[in-house]
PDB file of C-alpha atoms and ligand atoms in Angstrom:
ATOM      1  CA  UNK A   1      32.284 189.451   8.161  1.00 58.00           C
ATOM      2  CA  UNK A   2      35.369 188.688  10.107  1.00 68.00           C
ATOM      3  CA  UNK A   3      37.290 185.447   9.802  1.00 71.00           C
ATOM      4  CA  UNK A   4      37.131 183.155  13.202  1.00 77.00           C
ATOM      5  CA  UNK A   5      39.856 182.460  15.538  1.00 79.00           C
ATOM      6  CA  UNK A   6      39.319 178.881  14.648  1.00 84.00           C
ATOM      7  CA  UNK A   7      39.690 179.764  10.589  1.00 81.00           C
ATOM      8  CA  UNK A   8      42.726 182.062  11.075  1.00 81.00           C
ATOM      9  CA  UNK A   9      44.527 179.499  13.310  1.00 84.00           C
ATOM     10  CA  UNK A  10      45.352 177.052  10.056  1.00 86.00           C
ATOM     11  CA  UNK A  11      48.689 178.088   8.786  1.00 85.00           C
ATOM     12  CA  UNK A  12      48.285 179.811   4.817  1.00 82.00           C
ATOM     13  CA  UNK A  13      50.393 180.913   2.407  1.00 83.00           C
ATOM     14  CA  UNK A  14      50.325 185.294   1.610  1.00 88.00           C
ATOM     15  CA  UNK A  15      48.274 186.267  -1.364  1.00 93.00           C
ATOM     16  CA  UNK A  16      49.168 188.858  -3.367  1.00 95.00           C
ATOM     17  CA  UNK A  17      47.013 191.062  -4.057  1.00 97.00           C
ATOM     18  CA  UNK A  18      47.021 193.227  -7.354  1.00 98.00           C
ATOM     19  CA  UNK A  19      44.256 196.187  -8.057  1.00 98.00           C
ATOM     20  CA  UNK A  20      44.755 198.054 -11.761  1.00 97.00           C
ATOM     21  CA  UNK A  21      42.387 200.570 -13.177  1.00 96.00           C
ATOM     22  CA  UNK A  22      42.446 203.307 -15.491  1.00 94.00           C
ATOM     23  CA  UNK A  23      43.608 206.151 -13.908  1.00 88.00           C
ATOM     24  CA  UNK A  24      40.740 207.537 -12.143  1.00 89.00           C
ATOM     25  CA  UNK A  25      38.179 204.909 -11.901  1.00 95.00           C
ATOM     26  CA  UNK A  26      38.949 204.687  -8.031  1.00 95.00           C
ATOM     27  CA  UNK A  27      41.400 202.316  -7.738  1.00 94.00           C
ATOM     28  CA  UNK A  28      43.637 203.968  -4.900  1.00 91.00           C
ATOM     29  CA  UNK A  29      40.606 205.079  -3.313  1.00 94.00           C
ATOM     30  CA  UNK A  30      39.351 201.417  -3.128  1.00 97.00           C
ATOM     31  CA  UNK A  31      43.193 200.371  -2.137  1.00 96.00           C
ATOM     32  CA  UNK A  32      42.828 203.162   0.856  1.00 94.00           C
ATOM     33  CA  UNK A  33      39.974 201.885   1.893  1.00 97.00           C
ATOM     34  CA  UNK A  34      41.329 198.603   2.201  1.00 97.00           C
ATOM     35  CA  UNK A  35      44.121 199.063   3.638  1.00 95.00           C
ATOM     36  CA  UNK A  36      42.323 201.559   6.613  1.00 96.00           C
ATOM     37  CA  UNK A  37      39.998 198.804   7.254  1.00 96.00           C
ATOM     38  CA  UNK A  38      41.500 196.759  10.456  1.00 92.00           C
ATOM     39  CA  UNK A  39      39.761 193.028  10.120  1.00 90.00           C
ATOM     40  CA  UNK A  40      41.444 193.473   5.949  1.00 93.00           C
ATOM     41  CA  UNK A  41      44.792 192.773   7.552  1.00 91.00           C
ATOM     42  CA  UNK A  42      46.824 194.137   4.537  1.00 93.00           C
ATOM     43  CA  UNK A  43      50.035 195.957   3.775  1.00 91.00           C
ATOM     44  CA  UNK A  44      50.690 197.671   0.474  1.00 93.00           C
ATOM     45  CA  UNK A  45      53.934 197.059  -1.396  1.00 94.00           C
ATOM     46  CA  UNK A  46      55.483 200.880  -1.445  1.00 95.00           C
ATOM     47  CA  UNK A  47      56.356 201.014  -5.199  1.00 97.00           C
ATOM     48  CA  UNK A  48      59.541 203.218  -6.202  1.00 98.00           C
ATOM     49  CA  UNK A  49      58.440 205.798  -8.755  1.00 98.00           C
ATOM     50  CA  UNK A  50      60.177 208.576 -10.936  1.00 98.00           C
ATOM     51  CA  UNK A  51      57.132 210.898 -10.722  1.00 95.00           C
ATOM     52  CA  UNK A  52      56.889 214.180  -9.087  1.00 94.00           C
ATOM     53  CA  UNK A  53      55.340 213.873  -5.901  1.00 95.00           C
ATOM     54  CA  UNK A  54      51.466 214.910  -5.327  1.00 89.00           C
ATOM     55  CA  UNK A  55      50.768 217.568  -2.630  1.00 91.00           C
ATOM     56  CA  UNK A  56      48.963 214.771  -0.799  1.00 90.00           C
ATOM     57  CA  UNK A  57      51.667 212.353  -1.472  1.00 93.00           C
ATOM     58  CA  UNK A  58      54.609 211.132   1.352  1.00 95.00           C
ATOM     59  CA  UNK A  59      57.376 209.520   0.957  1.00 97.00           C
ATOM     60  CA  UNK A  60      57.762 206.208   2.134  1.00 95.00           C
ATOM     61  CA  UNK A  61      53.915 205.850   2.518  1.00 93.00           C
ATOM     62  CA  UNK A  62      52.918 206.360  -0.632  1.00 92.00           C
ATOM     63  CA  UNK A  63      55.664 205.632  -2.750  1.00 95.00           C
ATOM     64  CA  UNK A  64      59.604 205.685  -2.794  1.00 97.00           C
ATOM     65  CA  UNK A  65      60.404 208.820  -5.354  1.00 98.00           C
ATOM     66  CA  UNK A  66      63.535 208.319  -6.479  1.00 98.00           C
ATOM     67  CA  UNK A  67      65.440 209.690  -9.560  1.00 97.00           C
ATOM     68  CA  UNK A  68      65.269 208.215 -12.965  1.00 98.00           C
ATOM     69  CA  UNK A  69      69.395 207.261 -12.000  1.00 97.00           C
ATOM     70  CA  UNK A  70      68.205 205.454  -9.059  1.00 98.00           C
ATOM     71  CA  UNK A  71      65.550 203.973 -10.578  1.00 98.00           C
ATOM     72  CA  UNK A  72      67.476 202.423 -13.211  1.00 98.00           C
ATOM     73  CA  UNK A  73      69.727 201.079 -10.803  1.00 98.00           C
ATOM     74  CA  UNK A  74      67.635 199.526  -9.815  1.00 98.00           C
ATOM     75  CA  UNK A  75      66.287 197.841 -11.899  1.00 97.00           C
ATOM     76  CA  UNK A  76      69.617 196.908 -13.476  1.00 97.00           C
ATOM     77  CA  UNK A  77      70.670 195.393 -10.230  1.00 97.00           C
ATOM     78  CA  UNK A  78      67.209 193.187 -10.209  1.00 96.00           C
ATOM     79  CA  UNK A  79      65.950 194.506  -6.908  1.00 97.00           C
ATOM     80  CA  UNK A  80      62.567 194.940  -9.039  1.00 97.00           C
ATOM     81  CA  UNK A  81      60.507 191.974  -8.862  1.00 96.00           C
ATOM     82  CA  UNK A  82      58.324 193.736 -11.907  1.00 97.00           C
ATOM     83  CA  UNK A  83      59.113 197.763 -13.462  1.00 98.00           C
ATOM     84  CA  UNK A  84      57.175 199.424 -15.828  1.00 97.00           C
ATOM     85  CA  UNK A  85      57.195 202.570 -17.580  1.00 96.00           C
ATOM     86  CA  UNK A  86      53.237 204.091 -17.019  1.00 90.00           C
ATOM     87  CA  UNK A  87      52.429 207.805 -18.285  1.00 83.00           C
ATOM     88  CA  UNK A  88      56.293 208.606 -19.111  1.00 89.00           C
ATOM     89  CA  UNK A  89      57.563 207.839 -15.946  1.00 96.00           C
ATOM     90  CA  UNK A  90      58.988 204.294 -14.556  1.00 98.00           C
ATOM     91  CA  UNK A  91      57.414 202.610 -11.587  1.00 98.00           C
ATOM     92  CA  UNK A  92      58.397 199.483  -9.871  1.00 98.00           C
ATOM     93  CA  UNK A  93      58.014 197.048  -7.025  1.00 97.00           C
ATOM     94  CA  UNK A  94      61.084 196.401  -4.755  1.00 96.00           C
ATOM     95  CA  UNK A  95      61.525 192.257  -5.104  1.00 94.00           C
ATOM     96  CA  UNK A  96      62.588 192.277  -1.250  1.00 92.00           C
ATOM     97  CA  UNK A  97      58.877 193.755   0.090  1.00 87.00           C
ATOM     98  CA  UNK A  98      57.110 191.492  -1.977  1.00 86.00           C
ATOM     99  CA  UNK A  99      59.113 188.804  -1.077  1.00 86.00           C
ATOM    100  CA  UNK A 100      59.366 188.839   2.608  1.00 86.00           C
ATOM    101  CA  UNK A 101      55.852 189.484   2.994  1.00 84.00           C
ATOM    102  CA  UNK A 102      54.799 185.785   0.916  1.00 80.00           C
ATOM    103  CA  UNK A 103      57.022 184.503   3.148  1.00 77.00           C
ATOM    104  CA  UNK A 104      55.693 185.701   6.527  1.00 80.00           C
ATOM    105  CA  UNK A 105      52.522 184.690   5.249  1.00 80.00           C
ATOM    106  CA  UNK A 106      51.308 188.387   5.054  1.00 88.00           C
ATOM    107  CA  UNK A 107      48.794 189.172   2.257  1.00 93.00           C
ATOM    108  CA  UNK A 108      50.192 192.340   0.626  1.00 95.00           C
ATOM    109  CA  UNK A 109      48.569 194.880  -2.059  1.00 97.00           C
ATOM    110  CA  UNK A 110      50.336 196.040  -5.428  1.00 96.00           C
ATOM    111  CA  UNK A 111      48.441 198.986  -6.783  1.00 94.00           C
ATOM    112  CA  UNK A 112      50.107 198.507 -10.202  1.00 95.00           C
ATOM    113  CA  UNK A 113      49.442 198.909 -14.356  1.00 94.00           C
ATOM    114  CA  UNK A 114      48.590 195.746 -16.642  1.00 95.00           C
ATOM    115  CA  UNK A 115      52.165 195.415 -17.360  1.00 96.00           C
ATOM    116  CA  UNK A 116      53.024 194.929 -13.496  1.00 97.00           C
ATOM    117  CA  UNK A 117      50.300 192.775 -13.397  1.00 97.00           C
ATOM    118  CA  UNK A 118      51.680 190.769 -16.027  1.00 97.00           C
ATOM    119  CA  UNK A 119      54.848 190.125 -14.830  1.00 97.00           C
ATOM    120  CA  UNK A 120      53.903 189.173 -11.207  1.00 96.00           C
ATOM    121  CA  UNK A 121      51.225 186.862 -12.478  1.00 95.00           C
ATOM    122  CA  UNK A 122      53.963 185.559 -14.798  1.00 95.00           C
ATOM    123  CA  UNK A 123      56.210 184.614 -11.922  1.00 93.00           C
ATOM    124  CA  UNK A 124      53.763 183.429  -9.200  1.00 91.00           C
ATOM    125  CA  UNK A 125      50.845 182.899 -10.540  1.00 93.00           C
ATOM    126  CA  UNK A 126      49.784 180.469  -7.293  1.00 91.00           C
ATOM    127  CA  UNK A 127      50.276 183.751  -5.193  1.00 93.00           C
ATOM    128  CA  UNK A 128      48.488 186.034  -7.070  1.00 96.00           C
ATOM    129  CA  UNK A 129      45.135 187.902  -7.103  1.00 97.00           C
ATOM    130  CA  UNK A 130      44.128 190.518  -9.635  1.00 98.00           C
ATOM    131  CA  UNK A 131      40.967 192.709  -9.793  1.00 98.00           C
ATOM    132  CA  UNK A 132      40.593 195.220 -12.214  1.00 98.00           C
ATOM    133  CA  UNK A 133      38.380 198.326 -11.333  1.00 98.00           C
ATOM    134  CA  UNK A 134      36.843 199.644 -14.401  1.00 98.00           C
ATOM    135  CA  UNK A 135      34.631 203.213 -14.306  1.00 97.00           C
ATOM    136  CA  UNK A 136      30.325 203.216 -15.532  1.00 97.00           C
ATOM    137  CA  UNK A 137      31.133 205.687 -18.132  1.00 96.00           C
ATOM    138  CA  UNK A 138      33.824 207.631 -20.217  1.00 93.00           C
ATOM    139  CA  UNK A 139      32.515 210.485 -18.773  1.00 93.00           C
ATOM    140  CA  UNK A 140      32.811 209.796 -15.143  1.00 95.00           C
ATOM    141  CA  UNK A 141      35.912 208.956 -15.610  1.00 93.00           C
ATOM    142  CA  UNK A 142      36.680 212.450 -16.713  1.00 90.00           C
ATOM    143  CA  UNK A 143      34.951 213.793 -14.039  1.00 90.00           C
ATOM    144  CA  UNK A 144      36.571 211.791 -11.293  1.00 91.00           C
ATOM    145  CA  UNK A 145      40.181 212.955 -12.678  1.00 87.00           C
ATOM    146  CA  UNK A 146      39.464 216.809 -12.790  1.00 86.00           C
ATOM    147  CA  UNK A 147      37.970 216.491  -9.084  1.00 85.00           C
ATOM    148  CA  UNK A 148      40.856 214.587  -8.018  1.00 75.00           C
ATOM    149  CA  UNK A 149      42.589 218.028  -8.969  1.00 71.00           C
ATOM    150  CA  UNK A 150      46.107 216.632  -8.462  1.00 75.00           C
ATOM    151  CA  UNK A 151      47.760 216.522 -11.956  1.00 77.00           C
ATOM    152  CA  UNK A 152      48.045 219.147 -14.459  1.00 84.00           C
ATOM    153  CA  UNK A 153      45.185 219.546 -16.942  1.00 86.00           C
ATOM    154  CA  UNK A 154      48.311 218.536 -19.341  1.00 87.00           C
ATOM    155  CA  UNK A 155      48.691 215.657 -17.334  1.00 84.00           C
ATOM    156  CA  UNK A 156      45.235 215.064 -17.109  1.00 85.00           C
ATOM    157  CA  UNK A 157      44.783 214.807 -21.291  1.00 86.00           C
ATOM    158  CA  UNK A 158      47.800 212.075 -21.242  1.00 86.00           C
ATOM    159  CA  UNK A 159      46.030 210.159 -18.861  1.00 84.00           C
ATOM    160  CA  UNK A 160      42.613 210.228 -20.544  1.00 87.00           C
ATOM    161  CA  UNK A 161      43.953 209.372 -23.418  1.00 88.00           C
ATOM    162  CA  UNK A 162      45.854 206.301 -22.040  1.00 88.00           C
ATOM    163  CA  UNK A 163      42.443 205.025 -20.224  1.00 92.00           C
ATOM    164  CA  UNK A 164      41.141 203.638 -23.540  1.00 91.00           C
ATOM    165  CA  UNK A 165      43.534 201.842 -24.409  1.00 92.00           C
ATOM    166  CA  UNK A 166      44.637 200.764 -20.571  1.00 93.00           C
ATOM    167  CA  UNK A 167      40.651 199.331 -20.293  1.00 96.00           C
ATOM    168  CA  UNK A 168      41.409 196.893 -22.997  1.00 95.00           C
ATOM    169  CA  UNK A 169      43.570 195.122 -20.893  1.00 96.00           C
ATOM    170  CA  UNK A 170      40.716 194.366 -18.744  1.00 97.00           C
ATOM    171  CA  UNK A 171      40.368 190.218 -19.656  1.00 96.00           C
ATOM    172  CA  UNK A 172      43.848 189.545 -18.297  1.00 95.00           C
ATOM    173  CA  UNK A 173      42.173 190.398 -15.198  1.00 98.00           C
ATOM    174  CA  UNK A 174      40.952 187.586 -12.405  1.00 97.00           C
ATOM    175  CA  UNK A 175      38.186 189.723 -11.639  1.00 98.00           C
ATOM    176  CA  UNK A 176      36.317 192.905 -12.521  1.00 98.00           C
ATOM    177  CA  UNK A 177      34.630 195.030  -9.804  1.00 98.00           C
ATOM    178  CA  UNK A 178      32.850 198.303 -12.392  1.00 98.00           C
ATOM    179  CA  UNK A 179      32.587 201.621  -9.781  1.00 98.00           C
ATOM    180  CA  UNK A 180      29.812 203.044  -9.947  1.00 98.00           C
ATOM    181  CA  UNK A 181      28.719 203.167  -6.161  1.00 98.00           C
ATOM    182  CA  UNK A 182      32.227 203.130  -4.105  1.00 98.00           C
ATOM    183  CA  UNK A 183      30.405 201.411  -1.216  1.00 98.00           C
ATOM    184  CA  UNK A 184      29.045 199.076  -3.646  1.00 98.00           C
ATOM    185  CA  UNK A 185      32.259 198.545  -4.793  1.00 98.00           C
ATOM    186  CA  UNK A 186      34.483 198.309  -1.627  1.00 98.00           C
ATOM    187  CA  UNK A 187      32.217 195.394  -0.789  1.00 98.00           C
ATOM    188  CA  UNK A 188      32.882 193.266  -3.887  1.00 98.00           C
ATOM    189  CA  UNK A 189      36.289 193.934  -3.443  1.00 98.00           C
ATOM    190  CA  UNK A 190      36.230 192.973   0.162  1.00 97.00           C
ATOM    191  CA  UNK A 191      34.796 190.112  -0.353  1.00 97.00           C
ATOM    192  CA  UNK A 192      36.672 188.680  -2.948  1.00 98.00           C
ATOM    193  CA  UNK A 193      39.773 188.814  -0.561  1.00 96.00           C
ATOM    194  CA  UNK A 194      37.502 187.049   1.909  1.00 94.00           C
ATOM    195  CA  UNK A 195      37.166 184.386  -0.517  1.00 95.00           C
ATOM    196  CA  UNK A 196      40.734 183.845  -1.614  1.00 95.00           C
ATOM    197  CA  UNK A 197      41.880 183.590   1.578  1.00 93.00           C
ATOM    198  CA  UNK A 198      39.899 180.683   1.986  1.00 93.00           C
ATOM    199  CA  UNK A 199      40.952 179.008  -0.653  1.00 94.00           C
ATOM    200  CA  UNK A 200      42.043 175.402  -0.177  1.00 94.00           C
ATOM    201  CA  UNK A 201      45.070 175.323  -1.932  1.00 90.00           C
ATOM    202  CA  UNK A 202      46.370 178.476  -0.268  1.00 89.00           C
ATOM    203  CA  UNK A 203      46.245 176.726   2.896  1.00 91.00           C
ATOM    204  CA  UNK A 204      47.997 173.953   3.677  1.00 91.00           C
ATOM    205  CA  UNK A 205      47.462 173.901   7.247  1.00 93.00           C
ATOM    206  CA  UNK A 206      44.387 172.488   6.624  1.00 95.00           C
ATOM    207  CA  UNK A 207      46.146 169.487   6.509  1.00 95.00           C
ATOM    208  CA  UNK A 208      47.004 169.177  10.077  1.00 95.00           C
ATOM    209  CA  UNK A 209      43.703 171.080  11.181  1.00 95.00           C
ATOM    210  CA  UNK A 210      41.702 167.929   9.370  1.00 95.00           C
ATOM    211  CA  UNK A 211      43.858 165.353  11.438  1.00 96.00           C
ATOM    212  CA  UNK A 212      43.392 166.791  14.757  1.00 95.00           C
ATOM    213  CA  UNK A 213      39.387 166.927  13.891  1.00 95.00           C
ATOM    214  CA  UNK A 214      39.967 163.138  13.247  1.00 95.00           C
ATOM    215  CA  UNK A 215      41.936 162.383  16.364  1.00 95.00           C
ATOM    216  CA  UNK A 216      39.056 164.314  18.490  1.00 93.00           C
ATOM    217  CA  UNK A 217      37.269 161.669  20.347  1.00 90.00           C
ATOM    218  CA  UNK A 218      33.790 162.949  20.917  1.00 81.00           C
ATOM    219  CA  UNK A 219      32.600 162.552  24.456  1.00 79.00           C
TER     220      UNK A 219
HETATM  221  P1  ADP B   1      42.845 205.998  -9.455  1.00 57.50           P
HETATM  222  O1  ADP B   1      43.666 205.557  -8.292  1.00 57.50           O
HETATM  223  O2  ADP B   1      42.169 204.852 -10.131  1.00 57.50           O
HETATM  224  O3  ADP B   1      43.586 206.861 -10.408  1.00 57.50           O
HETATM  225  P2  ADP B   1      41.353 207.578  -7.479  1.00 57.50           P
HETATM  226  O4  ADP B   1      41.079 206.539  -6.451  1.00 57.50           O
HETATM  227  O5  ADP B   1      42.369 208.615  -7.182  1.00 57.50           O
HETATM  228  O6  ADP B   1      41.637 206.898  -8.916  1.00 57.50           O
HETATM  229  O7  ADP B   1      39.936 208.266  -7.794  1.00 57.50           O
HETATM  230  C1  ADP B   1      39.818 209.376  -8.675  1.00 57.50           C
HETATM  231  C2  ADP B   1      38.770 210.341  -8.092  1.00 57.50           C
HETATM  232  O8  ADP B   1      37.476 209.733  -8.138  1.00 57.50           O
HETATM  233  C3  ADP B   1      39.027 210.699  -6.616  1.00 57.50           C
HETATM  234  O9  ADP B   1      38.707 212.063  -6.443  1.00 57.50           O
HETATM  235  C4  ADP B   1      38.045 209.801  -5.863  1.00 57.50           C
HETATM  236  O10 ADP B   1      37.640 210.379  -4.646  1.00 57.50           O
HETATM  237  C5  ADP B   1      36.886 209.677  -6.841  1.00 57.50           C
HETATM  238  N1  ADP B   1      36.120 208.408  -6.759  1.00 57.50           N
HETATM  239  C6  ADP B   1      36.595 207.151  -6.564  1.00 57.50           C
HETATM  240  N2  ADP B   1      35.585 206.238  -6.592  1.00 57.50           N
HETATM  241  C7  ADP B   1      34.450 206.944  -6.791  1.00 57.50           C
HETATM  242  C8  ADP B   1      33.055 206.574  -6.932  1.00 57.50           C
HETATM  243  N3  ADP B   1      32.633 205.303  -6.846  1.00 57.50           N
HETATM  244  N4  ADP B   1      32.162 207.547  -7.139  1.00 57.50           N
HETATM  245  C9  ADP B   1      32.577 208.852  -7.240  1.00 57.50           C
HETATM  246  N5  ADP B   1      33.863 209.276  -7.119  1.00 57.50           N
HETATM  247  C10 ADP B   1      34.796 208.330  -6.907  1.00 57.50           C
HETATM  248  P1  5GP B   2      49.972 207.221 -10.223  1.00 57.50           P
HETATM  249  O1  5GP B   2      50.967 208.084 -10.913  1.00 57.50           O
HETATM  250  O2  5GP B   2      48.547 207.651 -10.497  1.00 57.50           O
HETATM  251  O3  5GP B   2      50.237 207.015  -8.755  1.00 57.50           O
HETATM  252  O4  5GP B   2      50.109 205.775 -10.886  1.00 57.50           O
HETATM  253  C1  5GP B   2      50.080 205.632 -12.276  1.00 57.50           C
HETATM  254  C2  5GP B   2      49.973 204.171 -12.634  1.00 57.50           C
HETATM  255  O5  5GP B   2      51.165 203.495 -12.265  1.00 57.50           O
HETATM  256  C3  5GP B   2      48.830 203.457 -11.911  1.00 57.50           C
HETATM  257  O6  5GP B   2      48.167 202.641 -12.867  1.00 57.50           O
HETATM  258  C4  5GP B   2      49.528 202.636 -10.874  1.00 57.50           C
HETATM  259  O7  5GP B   2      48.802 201.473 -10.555  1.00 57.50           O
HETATM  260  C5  5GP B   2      50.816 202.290 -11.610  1.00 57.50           C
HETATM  261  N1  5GP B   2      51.876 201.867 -10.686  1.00 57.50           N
HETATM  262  C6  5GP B   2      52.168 202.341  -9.458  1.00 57.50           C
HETATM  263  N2  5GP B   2      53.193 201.674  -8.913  1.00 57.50           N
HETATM  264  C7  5GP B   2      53.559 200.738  -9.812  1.00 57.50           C
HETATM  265  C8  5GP B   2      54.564 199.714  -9.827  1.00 57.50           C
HETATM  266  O8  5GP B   2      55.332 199.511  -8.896  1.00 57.50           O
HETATM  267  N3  5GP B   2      54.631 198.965 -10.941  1.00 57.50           N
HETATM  268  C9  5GP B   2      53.810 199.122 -12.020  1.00 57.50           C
HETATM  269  N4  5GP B   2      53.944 198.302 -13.041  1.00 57.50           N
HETATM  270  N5  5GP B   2      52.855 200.070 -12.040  1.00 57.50           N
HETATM  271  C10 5GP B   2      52.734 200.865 -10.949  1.00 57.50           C
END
């Protein structure tokens, strides 16, 4: 399912793209998976966060933690291109990774809440490209968060009982990939990046690629 030489040649502008879920219906398993897979081609915006770090967490990779003083520096110095407060802690995106990368022409990944994906839509809404992973049932969703096993069953309660109201904010969305089967899932998700790459008005190289088939005298 690669793209061709040929296709990738023609000059395009970064997308940017934006995954939300619940917390646990998959989405930073889908965003691994992504960003492991070679012909994807993506880089994920490193978001600066308040919360405690996860066992499996690094810094850097994962996220910038930082304390709440830091953060709201900032933020009051507007080096955050979106911020959000998400389960009592404040998250953001760092303006400069987000964008240098549009710039470059590098398609980047922001694994961020509604109210990121709000803002960034807000601001460049030619740029952006949001998918919202929703989970089959109430009940897997559960499930999925206790095997995770990474928060406190404290923790745990908060964020079940911010999933309802978090899955309402599910039409603001550009598309909706439901995870039942992760393969399944992956795939749709795959695919729409396939397709918005190849998006005319994303590529405006095309331009000069159209010419030069017109110049082309056949032999
Ligand atoms: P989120 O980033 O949305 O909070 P995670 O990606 O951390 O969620 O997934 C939560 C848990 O559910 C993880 O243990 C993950 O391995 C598991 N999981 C993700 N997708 C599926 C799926 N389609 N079927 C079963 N388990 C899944
Ligand atoms: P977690 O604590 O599970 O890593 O993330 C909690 C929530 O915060 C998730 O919905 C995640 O997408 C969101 N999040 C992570 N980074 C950012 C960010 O930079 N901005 C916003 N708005 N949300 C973020």
């Amino acid at each position: 399912m690669a793209i061709s030489f040929v296709e990738n040649a023609v000059a395009r502008r970064g997308l940017m793209l934006v995954i939300s879920s619940p917390s646990g219906a998959g989405k930073s398993t889908i965003a691994r998976l992504l960003l492991e897979d070679r012909e994807m081609d993506l880089s994920l915006s490193v978001s600066v966060t308040t919360r405690q770090r996860r066992p499996s967490e690094i810094e850097g990779v994962h996220y910038h933690f930082e304390s709440v003083r830091e953060f709201e520096r900032l933020r009051d110095s507007d080096a955050l291109i979106e911020w959000a407060e998400v389960h009592s802690n404040y998250y953001g995106t760092l303006r400069e990774t987000a964008e240098n990368a549009l710039a470059d022409g590098r398609d980047m990944l922001f694994d961020i809440d509604w109210q990121g994906a709000e803002q960034l839509q807000a601001k460049m809404p030619a740029d952006v490209v949001s998918i919202f992973i929703l989970p089959p049932t109430m009940k897997e969703l559960q499930m999925r968060l206790n095997r995770r096993a990474e928060d406190t069953a404290e923790v745990i309660e908060t964020r079940l009982n911010n999933a309802r109201f978090e899955i309402q904010k599910w039409s603001k969305y550009d598309y909706i990939v439901i995870n039942e089967d992760l393969n399944q899932s992956y795939a749709a998700v795959k695919s729409i990046v396939m397709a918005e790459r190849l998006r005319r008005d994303r590529r405006p190289g095309l331009f000069e690629f159209v010419n030069g088939l017109l110049e082309e005298q056949p032999s």
